[in-house]
Structures are given as C-alpha cells and as structure tokens.
Coordinates of C-alpha atoms and ligand atoms in Angstrom, one line a residue:
X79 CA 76.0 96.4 117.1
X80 CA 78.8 98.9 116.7
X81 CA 81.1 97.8 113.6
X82 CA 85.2 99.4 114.1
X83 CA 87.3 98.3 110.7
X84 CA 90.7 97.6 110.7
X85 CA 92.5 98.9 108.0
X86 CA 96.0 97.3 108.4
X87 CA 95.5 94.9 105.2
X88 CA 95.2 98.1 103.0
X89 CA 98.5 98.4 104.1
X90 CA 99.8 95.5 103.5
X91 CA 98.3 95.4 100.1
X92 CA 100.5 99.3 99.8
X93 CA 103.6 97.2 101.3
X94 CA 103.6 94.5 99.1
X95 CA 105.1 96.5 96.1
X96 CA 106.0 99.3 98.4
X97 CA 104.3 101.2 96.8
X98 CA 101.8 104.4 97.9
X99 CA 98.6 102.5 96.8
X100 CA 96.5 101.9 98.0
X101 CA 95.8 104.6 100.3
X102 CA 94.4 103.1 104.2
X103 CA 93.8 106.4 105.3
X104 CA 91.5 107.0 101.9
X105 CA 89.9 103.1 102.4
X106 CA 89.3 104.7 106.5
X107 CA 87.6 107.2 104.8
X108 CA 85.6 105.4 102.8
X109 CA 85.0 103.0 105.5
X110 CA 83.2 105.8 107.9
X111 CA 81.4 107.1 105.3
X112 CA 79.7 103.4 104.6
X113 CA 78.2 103.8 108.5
X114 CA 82.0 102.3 110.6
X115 CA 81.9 103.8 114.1
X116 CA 85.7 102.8 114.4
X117 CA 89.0 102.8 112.7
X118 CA 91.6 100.3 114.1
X119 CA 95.0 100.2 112.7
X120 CA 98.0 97.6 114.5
X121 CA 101.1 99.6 114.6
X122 CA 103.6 96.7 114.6
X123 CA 107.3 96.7 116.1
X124 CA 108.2 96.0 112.7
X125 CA 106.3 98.4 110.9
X126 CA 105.1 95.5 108.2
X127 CA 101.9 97.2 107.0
X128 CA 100.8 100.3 109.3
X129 CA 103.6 103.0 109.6
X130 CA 103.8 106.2 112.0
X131 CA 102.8 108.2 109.0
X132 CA 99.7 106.5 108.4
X133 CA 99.1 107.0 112.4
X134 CA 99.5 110.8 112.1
X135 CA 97.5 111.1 109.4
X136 CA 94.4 108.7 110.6
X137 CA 94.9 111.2 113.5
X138 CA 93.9 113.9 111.9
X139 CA 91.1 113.0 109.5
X140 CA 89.1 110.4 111.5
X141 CA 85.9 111.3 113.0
X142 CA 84.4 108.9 114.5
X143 CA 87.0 107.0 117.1
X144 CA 90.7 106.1 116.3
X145 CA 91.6 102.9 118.1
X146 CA 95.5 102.2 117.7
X147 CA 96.4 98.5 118.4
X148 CA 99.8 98.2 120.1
X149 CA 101.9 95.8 122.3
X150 CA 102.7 97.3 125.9
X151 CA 106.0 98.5 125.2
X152 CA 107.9 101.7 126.0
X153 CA 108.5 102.2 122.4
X154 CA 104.4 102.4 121.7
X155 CA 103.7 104.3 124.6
X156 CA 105.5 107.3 124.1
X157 CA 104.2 106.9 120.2
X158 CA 100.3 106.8 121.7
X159 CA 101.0 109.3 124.2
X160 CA 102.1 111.8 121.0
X161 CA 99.0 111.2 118.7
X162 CA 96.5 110.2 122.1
X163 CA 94.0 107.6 119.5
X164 CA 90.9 107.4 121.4
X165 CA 91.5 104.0 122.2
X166 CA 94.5 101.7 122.9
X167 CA 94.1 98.3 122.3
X168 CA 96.6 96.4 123.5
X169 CA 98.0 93.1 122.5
X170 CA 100.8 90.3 122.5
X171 CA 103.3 90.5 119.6
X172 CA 105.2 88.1 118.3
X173 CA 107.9 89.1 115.3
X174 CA 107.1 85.9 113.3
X175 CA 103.5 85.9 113.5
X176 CA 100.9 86.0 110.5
X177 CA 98.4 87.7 112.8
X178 CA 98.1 88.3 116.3
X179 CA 97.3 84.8 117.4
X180 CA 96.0 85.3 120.7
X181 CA 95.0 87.3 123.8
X182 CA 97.4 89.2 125.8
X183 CA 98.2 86.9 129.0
X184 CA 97.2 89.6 131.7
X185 CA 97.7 87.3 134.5
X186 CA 100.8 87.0 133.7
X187 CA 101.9 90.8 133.2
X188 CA 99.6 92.3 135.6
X189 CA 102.5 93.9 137.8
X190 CA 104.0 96.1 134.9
X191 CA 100.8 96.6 132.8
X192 CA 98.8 98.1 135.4
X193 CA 101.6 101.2 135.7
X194 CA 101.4 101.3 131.7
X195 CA 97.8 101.0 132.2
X196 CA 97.5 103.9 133.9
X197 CA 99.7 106.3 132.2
X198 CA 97.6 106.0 129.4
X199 CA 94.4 106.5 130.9
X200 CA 95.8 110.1 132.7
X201 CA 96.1 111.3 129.2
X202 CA 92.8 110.2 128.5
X203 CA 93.1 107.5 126.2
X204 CA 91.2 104.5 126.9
X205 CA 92.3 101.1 127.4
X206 CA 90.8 97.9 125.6
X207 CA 93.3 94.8 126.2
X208 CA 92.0 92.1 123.6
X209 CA 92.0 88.7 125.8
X210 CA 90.9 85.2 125.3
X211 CA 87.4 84.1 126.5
X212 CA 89.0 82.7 129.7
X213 CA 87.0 84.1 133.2
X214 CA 90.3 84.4 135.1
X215 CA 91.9 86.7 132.3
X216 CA 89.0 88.7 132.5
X217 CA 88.8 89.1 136.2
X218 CA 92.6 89.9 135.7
X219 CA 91.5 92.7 133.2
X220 CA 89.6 94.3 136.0
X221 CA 92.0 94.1 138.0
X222 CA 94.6 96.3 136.3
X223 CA 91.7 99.7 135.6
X224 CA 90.9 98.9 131.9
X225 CA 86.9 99.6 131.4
X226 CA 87.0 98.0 127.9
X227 CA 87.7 94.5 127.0
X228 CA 88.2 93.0 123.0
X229 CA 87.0 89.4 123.1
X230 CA 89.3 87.3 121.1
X231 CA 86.6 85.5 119.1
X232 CA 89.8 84.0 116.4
X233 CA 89.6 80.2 117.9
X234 CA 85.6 80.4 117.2
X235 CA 86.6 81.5 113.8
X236 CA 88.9 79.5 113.0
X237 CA 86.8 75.9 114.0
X238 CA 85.0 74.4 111.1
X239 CA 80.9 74.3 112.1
X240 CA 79.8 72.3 114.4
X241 CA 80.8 70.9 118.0
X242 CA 84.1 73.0 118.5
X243 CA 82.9 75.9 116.9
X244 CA 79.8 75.9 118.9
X245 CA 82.0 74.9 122.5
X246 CA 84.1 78.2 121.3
X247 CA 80.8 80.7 120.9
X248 CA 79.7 79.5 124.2
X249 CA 82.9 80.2 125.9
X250 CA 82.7 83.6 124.3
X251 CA 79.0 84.2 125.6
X252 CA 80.0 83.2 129.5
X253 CA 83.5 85.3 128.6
X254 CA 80.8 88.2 127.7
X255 CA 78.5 87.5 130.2
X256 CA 81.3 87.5 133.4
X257 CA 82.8 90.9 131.8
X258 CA 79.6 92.6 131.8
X259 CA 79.0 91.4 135.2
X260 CA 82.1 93.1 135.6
X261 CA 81.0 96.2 134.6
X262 CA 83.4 95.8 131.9
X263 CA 82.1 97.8 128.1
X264 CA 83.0 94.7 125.7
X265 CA 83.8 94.3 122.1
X266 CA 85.0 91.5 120.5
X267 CA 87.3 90.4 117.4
X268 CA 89.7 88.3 114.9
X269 CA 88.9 86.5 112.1
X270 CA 84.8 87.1 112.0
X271 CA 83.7 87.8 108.1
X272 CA 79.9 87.9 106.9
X273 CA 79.0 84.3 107.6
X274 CA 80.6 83.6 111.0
X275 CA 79.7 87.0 112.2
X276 CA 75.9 86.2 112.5
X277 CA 76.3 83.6 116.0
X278 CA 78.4 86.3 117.4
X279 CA 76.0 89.0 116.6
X280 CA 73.2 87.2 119.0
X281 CA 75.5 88.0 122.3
X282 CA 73.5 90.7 123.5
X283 CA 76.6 92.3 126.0
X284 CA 78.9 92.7 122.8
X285 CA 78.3 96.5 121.6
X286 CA 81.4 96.4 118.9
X287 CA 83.0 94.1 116.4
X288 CA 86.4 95.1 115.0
X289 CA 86.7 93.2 111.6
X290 CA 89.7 93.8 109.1
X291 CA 90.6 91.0 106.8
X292 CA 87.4 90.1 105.6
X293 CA 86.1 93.4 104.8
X294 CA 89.9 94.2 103.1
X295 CA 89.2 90.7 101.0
X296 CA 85.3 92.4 100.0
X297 CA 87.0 95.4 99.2
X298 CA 88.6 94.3 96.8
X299 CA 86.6 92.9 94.6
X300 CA 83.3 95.2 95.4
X301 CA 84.8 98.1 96.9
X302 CA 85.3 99.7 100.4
X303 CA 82.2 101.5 101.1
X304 CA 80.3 98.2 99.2
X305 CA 81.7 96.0 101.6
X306 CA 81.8 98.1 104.6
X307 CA 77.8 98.9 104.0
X308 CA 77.2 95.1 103.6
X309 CA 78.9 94.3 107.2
X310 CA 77.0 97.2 108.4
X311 CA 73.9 96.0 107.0
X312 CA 74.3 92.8 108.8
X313 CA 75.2 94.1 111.6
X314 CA 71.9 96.0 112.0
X315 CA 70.3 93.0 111.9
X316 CA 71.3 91.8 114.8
Ligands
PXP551 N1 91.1 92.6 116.9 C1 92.5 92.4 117.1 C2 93.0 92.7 118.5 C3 93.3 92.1 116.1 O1 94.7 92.0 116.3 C4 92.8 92.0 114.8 C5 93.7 91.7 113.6 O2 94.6 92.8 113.4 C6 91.4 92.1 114.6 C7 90.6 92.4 115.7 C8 90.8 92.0 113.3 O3 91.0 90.7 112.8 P1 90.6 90.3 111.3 O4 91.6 91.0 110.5 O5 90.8 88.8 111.3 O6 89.2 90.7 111.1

C-alpha cells in the first residue's frame, strides 16, 4: 500500500510563531526520500498553515505526485489550474473547523461540481473527491467523471476499539468494495497513525493512505525521514 504524507502540520508548526521554520517543503523532501509516493498539502481559504508560496515551490521540487487539497471554489480553481498538482483532492471547508471533519456531500453539489469537475480534468489534473463511506455518495462520485475516490476513514479513527470502531471499518470495506466495483482507483484518509492504520491496511481495494498529523507528531520527536520510514515500513506489511 501506497503511503501520500500531508505536510500541512509542518506548517502550522511554521505559523505558530510565524516564523520560516520549519520548512514543509524541506520535511516533503525528506518525506519522499524515506520511500512517500505522495505529497498532499490543504491549501485553506484562510491560508492558516499551507500558503501559495509553499504551493509553488512543492511544485517545483516534488517528484513523485503533488496532490493539492482544495474546496471547489472559483478561487482554488484558477490557483490549481496555474500550478496543475497531479491530483486535486477536493473537500468541504468550513472557516471554524480544527480539521476537515467530513466528506464532501456530492449528492448534494453534483450539478455545479461536475462542470468544475471537468475543467480540471482537460488540463489534466486528476480528480480525487474525499467522501464518507456512504454507497450513495460514492455512486454520486461516479457520477460527476472523478476516477479517484479518498475514503474518509476519520469516524473509524476517531471510535475508541471495539463495536463502533469495528461497525466504522466495515462500512469502509463495503464503501471500498462498491467503489472498486465502480471501477473507481481508491485511497483512503483522516486521522489513521501507526496503531489504527493496521485494520485499514487489510482492505485489499485501498492502494493509498494519505496520513499527516500523526506522522507530523513522529516527526517531531524522531525525525521526518524516521517516522516517514516507520509508516512506510508498516505499510509494507500489509
Ligand atoms: N485526507 C484528507 C482529505 C484530509 O483533509 C486530511 C487532513 O488534512 C488527511 C487526509 C490527513 O489526515 P491526518 O492529518 O489526520 O492524517
């Protein structure tokens, strides 16, 4: 299994004395060197970790795949339409949210995000929308051209062990299982670290994980290419 980090936590560690260190496009560095297939960075609306700068540069130094994680608004289009990431993932925002706390709501949006959809994808950037593990949000997925799907896999994270943690990795498995019937390629995300990461790891139609926080959290204390090789490590395992 394919392991993308997120990178948006270095940032906020930068932002929190507004300061230049430290460096997310060094720790992106770092981070491909330790075996990351991905870099995912969240450029916000309000610009609270990841900035256009940081963007630009990730642009131009990352070699394996650049996926830029953006709400579906005018203001990020024309921004992914200038650097063209390799991926656009995108996903609900809400200004007063710690994190984003859920999957985009497809169903409901499907009129305008199939037009924004496909904008994108004629400048050959492909589309992941990161959605809940709910069959008609994935069917709805389909339904607007996107060949790449980002399992929200935050609710199984966040349950303590046992029944409602185990109801949520089954609801991801079916949610994996429909998609690939599908035809859809999909990855999944949102609070996984390197205990709860091993359940998810056995869902044989998941080929990527995108994993920030936790990974940020190891980083500090062991390093970036430590921790990145320890997820990566896991990872193979599975
Ligand atoms: N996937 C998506 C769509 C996200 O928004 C995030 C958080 O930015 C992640 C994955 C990574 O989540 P975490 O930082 O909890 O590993």
């Amino acid at each position: 299994m394919k392991l993308a980090v997120n990178v948006d936590h270095f940032a906020t560690i930068r932002e929190a004395r507004q300061s230049d260190e430290p460096e997310p496009i060094l720790a992106a560095l770092l981070a491909e060197q330790a075996g990351a297939e991905g870099i995912v960075c969240h450029l916000r609306g309000d610009r609270r970790h990841i900035k256009e700068r940081d963007l630009r540069l990730l642009r131009d130094v990352i070699k394996t795949k650049l996926n830029l994680e953006m709400a579906a608004t005018a203001e990020m289009k024309k921004i992914a339409l200038k650097i063209k990431p390799d991926v656009v993932s995108l996903v609900p925002e809400r200004p007063e949210e710690l994190t984003t706390e859920g999957g985009l709501n497809v169903i409901a949006s499907q009129k305008n995000l199939a037009p924004f959809i496909q904008e994108l994808v004629k400048a050959r950037i492909k589309i992941s929308i990161f959605v809940d593990p709910d069959l008609k949000q994935i069917q709805a997925c389909h339904k607007v051209g996107v060949s790449l799907i980002e399992i929200n896999t935050g609710k199984y994270a966040d349950a303590k062990p046992g029944r409602t943690r185990q109801k949520a990795l089954r609801e991801i498995q079916k949610a994996a299982e429909y998609g690939h019937e599908l035809g859809l390629e999909i990855h999944a995300g949102h609070g996984l670290d390197y205990k709860n990461v091993l359940p998810i790891m056995a869902i044989s139609e998941i080929s990527e994980l995108s994993i920030g926080f936790s990974i940020v959290a190891r980083s500090a204390l062991v390093g970036v290419e430590l921790a990145v090789k320890e997820m990566v490590a896991l990872l193979e395992k599975g």
